[in-house]
mmCIF file of C-alpha atoms and ligand atoms in Angstrom:
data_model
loop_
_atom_site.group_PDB
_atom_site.id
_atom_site.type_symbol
_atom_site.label_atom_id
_atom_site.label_comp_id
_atom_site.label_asym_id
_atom_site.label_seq_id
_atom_site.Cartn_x
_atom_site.Cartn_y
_atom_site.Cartn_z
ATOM 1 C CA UNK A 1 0.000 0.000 0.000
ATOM 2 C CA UNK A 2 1.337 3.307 -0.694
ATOM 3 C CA UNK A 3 0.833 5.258 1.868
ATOM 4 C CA UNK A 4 0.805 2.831 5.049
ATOM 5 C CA UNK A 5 1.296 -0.982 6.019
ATOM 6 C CA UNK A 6 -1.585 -2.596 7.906
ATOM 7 C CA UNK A 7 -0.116 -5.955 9.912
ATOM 8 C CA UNK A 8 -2.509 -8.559 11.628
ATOM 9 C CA UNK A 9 -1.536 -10.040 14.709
ATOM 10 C CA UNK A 10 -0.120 -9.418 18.106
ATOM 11 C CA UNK A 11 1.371 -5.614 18.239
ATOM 12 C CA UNK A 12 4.425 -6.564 20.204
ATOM 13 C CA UNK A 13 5.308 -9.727 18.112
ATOM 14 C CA UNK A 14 5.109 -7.403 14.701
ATOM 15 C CA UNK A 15 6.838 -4.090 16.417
ATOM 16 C CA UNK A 16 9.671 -6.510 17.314
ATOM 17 C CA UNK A 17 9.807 -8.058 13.707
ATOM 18 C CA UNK A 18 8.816 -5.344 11.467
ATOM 19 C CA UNK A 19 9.803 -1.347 13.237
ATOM 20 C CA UNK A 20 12.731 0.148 13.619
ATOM 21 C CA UNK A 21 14.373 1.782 16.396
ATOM 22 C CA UNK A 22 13.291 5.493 16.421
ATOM 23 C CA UNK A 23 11.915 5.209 13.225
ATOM 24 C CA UNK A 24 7.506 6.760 14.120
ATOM 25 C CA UNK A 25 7.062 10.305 14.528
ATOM 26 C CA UNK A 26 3.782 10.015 16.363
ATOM 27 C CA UNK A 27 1.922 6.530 18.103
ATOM 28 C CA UNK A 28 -1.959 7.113 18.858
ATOM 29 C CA UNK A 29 -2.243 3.532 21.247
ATOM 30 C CA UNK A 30 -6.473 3.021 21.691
ATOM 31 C CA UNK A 31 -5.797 -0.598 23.917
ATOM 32 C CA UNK A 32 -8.725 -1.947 25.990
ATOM 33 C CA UNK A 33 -9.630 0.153 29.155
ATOM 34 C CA UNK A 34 -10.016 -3.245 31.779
ATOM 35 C CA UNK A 35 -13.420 -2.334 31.040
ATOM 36 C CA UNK A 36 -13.756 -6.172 32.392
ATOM 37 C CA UNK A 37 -16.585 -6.654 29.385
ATOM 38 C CA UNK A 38 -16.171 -8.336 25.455
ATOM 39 C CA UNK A 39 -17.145 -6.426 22.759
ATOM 40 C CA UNK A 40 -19.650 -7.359 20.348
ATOM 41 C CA UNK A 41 -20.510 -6.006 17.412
ATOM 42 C CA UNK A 42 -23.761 -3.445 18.301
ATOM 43 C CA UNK A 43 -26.676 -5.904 17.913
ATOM 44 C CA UNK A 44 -24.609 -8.703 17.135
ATOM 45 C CA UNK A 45 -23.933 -10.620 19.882
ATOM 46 C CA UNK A 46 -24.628 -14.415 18.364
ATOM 47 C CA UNK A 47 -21.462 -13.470 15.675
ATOM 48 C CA UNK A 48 -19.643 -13.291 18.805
ATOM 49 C CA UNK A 49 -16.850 -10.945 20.446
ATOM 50 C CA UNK A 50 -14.828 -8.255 18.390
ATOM 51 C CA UNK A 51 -11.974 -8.704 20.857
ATOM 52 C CA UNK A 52 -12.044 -9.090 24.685
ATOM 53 C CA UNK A 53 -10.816 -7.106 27.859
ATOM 54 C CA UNK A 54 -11.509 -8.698 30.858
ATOM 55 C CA UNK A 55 -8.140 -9.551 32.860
ATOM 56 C CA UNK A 56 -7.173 -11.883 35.093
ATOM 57 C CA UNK A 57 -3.776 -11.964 37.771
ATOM 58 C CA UNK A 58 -1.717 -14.763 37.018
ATOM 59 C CA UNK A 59 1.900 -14.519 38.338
ATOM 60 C CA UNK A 60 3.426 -17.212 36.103
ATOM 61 C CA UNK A 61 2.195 -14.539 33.631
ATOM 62 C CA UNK A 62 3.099 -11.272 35.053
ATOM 63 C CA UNK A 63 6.411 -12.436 35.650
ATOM 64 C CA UNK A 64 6.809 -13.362 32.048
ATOM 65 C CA UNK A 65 5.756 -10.170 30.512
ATOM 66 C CA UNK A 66 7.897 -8.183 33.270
ATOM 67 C CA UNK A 67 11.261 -9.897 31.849
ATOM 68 C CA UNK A 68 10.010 -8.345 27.943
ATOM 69 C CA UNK A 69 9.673 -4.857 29.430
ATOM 70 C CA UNK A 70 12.041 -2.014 29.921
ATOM 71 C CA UNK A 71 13.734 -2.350 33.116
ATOM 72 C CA UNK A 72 12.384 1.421 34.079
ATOM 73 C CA UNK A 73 8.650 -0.201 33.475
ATOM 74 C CA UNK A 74 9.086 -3.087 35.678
ATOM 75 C CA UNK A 75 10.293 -0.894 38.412
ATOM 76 C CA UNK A 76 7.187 1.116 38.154
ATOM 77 C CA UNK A 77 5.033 -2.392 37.498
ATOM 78 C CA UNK A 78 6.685 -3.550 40.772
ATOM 79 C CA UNK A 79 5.800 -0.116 42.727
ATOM 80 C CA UNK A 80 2.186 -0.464 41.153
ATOM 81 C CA UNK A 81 1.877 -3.907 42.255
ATOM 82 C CA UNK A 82 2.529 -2.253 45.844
ATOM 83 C CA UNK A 83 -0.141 -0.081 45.913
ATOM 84 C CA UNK A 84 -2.898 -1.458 44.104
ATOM 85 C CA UNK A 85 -2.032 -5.248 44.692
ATOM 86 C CA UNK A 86 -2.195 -9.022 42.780
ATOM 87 C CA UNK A 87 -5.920 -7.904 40.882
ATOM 88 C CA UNK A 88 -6.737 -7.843 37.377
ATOM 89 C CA UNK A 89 -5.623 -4.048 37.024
ATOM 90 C CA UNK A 90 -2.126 -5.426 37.547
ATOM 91 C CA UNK A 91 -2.551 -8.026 35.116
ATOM 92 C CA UNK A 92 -3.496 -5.588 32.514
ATOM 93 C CA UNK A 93 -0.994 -3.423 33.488
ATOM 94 C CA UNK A 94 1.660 -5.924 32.751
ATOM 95 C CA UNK A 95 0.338 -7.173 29.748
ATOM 96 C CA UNK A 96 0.267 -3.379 28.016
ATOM 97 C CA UNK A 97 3.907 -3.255 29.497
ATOM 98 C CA UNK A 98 5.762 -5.014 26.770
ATOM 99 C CA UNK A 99 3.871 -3.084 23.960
ATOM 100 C CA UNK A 100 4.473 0.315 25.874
ATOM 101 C CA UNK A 101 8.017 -0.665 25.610
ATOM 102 C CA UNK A 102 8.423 -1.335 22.016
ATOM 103 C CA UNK A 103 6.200 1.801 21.540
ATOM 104 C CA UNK A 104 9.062 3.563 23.658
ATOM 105 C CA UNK A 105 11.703 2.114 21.217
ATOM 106 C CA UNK A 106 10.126 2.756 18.135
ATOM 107 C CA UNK A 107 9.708 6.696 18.449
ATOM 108 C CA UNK A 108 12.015 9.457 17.006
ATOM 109 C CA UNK A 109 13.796 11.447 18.978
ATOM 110 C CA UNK A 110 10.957 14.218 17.503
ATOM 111 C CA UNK A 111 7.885 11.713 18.539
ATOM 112 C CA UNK A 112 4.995 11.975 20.478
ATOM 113 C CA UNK A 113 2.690 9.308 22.180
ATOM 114 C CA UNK A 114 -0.951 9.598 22.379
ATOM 115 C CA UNK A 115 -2.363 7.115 24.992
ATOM 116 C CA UNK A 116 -6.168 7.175 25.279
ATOM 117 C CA UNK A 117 -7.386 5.246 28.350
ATOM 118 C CA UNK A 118 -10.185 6.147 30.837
ATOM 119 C CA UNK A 119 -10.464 6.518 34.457
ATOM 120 C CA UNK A 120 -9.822 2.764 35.540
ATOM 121 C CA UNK A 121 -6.564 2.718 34.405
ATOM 122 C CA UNK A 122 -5.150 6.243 33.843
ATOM 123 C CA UNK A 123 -3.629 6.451 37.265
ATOM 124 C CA UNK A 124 -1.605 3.528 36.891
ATOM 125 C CA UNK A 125 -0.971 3.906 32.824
ATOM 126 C CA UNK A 126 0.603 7.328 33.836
ATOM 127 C CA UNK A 127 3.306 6.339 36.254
ATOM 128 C CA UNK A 128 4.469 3.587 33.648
ATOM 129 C CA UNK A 129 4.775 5.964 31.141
ATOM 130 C CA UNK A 130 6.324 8.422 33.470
ATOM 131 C CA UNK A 131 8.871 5.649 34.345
ATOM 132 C CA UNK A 132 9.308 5.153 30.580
ATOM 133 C CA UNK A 133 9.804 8.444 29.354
ATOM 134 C CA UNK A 134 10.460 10.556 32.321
ATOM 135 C CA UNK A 135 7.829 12.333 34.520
ATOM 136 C CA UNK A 136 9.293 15.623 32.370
ATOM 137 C CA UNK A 137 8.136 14.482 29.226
ATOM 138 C CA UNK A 138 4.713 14.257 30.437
ATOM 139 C CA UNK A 139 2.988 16.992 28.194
ATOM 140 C CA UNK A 140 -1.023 16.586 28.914
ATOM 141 C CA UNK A 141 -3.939 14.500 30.280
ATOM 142 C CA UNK A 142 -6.650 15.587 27.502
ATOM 143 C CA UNK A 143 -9.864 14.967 28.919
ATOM 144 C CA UNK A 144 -12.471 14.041 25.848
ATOM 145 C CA UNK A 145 -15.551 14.992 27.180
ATOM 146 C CA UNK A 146 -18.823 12.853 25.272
ATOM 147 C CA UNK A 147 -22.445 12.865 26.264
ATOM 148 C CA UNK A 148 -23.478 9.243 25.756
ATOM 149 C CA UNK A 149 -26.399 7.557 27.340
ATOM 150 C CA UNK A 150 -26.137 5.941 30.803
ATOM 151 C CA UNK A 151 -25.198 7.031 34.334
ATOM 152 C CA UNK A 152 -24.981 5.992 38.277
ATOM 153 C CA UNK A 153 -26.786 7.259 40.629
ATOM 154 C CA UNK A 154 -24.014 6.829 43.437
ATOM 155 C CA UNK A 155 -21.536 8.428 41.523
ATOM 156 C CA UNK A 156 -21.332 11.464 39.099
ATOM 157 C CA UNK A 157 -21.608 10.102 35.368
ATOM 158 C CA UNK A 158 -18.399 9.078 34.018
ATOM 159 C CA UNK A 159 -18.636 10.830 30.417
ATOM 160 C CA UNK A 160 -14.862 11.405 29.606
ATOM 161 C CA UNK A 161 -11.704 9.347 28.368
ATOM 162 C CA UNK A 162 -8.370 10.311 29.586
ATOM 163 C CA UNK A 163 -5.761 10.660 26.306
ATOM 164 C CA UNK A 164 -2.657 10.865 28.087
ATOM 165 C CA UNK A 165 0.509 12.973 25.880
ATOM 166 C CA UNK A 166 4.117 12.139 25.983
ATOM 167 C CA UNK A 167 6.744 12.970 24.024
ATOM 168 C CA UNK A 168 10.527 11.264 23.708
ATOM 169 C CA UNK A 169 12.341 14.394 24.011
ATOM 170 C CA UNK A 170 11.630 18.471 24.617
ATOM 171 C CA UNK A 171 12.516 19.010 20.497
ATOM 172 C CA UNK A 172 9.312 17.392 19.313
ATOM 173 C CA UNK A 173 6.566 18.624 16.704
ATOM 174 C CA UNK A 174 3.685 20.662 18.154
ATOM 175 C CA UNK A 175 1.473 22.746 16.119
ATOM 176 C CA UNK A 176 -1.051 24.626 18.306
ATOM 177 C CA UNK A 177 -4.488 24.140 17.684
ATOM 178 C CA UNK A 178 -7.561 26.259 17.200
ATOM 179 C CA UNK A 179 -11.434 25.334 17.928
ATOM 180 C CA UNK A 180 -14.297 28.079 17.142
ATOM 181 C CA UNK A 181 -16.759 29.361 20.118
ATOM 182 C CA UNK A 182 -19.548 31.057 19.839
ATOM 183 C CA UNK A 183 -21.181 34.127 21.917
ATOM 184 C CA UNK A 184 -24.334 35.848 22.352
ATOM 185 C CA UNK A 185 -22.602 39.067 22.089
ATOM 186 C CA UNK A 186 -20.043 41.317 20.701
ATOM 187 C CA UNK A 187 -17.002 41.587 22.265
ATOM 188 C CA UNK A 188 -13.792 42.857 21.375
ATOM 189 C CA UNK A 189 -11.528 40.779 19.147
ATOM 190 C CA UNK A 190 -15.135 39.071 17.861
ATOM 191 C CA UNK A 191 -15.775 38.118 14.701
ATOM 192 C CA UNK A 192 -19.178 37.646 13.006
ATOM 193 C CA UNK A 193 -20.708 35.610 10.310
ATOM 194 C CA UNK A 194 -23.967 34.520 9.244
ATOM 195 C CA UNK A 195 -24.748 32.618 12.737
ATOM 196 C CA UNK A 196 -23.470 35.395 14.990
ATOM 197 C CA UNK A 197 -20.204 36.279 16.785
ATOM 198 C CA UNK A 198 -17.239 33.863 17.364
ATOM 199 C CA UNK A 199 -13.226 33.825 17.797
ATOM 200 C CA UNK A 200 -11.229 30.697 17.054
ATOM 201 C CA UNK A 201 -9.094 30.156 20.586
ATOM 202 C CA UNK A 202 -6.513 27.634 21.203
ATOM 203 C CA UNK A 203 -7.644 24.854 22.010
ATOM 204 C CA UNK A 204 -7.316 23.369 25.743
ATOM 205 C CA UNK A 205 -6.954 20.336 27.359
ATOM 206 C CA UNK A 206 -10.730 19.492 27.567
ATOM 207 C CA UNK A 207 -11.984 18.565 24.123
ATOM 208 C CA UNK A 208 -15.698 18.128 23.721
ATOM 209 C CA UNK A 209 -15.793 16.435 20.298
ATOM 210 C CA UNK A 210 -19.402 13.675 20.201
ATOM 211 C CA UNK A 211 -18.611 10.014 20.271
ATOM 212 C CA UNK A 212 -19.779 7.965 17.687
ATOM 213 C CA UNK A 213 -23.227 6.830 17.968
ATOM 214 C CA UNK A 214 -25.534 4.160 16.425
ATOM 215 C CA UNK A 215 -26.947 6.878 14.740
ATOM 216 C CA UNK A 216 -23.541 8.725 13.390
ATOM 217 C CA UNK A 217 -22.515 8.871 9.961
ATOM 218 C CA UNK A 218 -19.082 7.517 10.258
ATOM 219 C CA UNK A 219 -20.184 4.564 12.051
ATOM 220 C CA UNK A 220 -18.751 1.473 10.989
ATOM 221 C CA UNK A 221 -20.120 -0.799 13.630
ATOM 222 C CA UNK A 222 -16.608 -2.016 15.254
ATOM 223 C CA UNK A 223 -17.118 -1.512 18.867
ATOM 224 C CA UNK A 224 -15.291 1.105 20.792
ATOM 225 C CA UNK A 225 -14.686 3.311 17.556
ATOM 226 C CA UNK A 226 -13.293 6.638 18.186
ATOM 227 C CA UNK A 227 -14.430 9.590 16.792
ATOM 228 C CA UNK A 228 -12.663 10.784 13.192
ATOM 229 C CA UNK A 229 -12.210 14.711 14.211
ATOM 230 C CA UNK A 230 -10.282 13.418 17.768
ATOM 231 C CA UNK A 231 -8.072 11.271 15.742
ATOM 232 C CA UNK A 232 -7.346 14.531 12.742
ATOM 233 C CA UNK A 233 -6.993 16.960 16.121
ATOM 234 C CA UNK A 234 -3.745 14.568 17.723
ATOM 235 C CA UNK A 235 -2.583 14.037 13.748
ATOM 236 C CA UNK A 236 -2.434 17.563 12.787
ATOM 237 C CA UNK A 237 -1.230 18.669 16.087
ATOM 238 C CA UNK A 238 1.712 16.289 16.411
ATOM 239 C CA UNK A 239 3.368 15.104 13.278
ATOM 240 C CA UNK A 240 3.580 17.121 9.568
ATOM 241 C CA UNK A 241 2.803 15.854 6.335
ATOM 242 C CA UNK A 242 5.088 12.435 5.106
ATOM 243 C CA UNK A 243 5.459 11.893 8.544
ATOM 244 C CA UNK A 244 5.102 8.098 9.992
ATOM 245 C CA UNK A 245 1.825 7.679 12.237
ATOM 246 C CA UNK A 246 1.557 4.105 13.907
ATOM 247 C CA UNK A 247 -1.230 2.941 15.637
ATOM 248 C CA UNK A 248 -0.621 -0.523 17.451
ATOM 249 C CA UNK A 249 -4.138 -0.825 18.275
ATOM 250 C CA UNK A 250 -5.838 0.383 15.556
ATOM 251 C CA UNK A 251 -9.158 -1.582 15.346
ATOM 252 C CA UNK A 252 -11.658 0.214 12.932
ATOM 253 C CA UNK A 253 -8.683 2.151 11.534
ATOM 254 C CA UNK A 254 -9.659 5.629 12.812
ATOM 255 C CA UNK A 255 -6.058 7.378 13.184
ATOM 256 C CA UNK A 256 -5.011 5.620 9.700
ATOM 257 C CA UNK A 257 -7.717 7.561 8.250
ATOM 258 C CA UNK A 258 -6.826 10.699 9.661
ATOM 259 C CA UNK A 259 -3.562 10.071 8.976
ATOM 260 C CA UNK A 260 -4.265 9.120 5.266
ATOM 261 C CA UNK A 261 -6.583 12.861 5.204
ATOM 262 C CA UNK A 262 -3.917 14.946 6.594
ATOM 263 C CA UNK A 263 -0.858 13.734 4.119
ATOM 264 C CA UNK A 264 0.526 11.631 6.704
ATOM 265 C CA UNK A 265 2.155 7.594 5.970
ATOM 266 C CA UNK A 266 0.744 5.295 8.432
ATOM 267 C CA UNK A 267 1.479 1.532 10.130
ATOM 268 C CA UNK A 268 -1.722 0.044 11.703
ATOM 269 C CA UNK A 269 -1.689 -3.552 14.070
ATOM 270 C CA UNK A 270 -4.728 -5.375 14.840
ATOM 271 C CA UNK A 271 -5.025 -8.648 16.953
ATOM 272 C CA UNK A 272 -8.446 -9.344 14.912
ATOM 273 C CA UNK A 273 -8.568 -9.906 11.342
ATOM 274 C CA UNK A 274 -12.208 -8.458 11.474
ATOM 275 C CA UNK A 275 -10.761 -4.935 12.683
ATOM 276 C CA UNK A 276 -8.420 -5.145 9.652
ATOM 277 C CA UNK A 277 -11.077 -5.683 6.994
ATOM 278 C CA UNK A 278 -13.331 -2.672 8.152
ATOM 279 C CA UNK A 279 -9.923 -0.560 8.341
ATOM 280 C CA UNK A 280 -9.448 -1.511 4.814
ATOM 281 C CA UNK A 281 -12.535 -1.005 3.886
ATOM 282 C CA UNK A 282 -12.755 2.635 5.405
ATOM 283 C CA UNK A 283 -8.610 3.332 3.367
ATOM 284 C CA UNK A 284 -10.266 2.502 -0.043
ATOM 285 C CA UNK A 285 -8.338 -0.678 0.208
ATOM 286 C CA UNK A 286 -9.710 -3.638 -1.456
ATOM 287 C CA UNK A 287 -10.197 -6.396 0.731
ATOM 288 C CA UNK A 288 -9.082 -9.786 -0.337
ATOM 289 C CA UNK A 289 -11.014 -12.836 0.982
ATOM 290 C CA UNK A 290 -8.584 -15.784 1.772
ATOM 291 C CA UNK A 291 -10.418 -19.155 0.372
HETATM 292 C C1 LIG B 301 -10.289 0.037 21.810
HETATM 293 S S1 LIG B 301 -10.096 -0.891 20.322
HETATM 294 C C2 LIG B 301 -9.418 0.311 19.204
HETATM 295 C C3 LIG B 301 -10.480 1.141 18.539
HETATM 296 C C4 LIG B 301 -9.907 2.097 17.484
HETATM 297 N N1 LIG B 301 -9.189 3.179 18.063
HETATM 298 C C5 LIG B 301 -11.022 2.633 16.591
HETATM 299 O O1 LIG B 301 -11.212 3.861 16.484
HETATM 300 O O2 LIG B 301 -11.716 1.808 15.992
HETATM 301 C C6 LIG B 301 -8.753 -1.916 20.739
HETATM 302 C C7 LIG B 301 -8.264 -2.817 19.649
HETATM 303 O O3 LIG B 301 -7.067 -3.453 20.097
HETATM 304 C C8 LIG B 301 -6.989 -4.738 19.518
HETATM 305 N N2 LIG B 301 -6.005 -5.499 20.315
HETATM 306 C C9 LIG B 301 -6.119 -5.904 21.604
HETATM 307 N N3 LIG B 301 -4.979 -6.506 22.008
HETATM 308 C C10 LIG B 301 -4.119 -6.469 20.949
HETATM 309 C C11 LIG B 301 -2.778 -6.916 20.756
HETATM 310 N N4 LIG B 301 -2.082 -7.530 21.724
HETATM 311 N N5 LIG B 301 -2.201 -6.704 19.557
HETATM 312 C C12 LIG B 301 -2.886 -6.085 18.550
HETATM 313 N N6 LIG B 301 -4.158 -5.635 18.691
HETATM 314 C C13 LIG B 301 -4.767 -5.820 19.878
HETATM 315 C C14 LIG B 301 -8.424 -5.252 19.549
HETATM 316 O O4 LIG B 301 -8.628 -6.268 18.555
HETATM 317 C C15 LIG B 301 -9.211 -3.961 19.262
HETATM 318 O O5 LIG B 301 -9.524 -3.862 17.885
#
């Protein structure tokens, strides 16, 4: 493919194989939350799970993925394990550790790492990648902010991911960007148009951007999707055009398409050969049916 190379299979196995040392300018990494649930296709159920994320603490198993990580990770794994204990949040800790590793290794010196979570697992996701890349070269927590259906009633509704922003060094690509609001009234440095006044600000750390619904046009039906203008924000924001964007987790292939809109090359890894064909299908790629 000219622009990108999609692989199928496990993301460490192929980063190992197949990328270079320092050779990505930006990594977007979308992994499961520990959401402890298997996704299904909406309304699908009796095709069966998309891909699973419920996690279980084995310590033949943690062990094993601690000796694949960088030595900095399973220091912080180790302090983790301290706190929060033998559970399945330590379990999926250690199995993102060895792919947060090779993630690590594969950026440019110029590179930044997108890594969108939510609020089971940011805690914990943070102080690995602050032991990976260095509490300095922590650059934001974005908060995407979504008003979806369904909410506790002994707890505030939990209506925002956590995207958390690293980069490998202080020289890396940033290129600020700006969102339009909207006022009632004039004010100075206001402009107006045809729906009344506005300015175009910088955008912040909170980004309200709507999640994709059953009813949204760029549905595709792959669970979990993210939303296409999220995906163009981090792109435009963090590389420039002919630069490499990998995403190791890329499912429904939203960053590859942003990626592919903006001018950008792209690598995308998926675990399900499903994924794959609806990220080919959504690149113009034609999909060819194995016998
Ligand atoms: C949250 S979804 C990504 C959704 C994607 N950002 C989108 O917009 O469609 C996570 C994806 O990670 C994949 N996955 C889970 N573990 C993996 C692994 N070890 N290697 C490669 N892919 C994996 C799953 O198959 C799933 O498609």
């Amino acid at each position: 493919m000219p622009n990108g190379t999609l692989y199928c299979g496990d993301n460490v196995a192929i980063l190992r194989q197949w990328v270079p040392d320092r050779s990505v300018d930006l990594i977007y990494a979308d992994p499961p939350f520990n959401s402890g649930h298997a996704y299904y296709a909406t309304g699908k159920k009796h095709e069966g799970p998309r891909f699973g994320d419920v996690w279980k603490f084995d310590v033949d198993k943690y062990q094993a993925t601690l000796d694949q990580s960088h030595p900095a990770l399973t220091r912080g794994l180790q302090a983790i394990r301290s706190i929060i204990g033998e559970c399945d949040g330590l379990a999926y800790c250690a199995a993102l550790a060895p792919c947060l590793s090779e993630l690590r290794r594969v950026l440019k010196d110029t590179g930044s790492l997108y890594l969108h979570c939510d609020v089971r697992m940011s805690h914990c996701l943070r102080l690995m990648l602050d032991a990976l890349f260095g509490r300095g070269r922590f650059r934001n927590e974005i908060v995407w902010a979504y008003r979806t259906g369904g909410a506790g009633k002994r707890h505030f509704a939990r209506k925002h991911d956590a995207i958390l922003f690293y980069t490998a060094s202080d020289r890396y690509t940033f290129h600020p960007q700006r969102e339009r609001v909207r006022y009632r009234k004039q004010f100075f440095g206001a402009q107006r148009d045809e729906h009344g006044f506005y300015a175009d600000v910088l955008v912040r750390d909170v980004w309200e951007i709507p999640a994709v619904i059953n009813v949204s046009s760029e549905r595709t039906g792959y669970p979990t999707q993210k939303p296409l203008a999220l995906l163009e924000r981090i792109v435009a924001a963090s590389s420039n055009e002919g630069d490499v964007v990998l995403d190791p987790y890329c499912g429904s292939g939203t960053a590859l398409v942003a990626a592919q809109k903006l001018g950008r090359r792209w690598i995308g890894i998926d675990a399900s050969e499903e994924a794959l064909r609806v990220t080919q299908t959504r690149l113009g790629i034609p999909v060819v049916e194995r016998g």
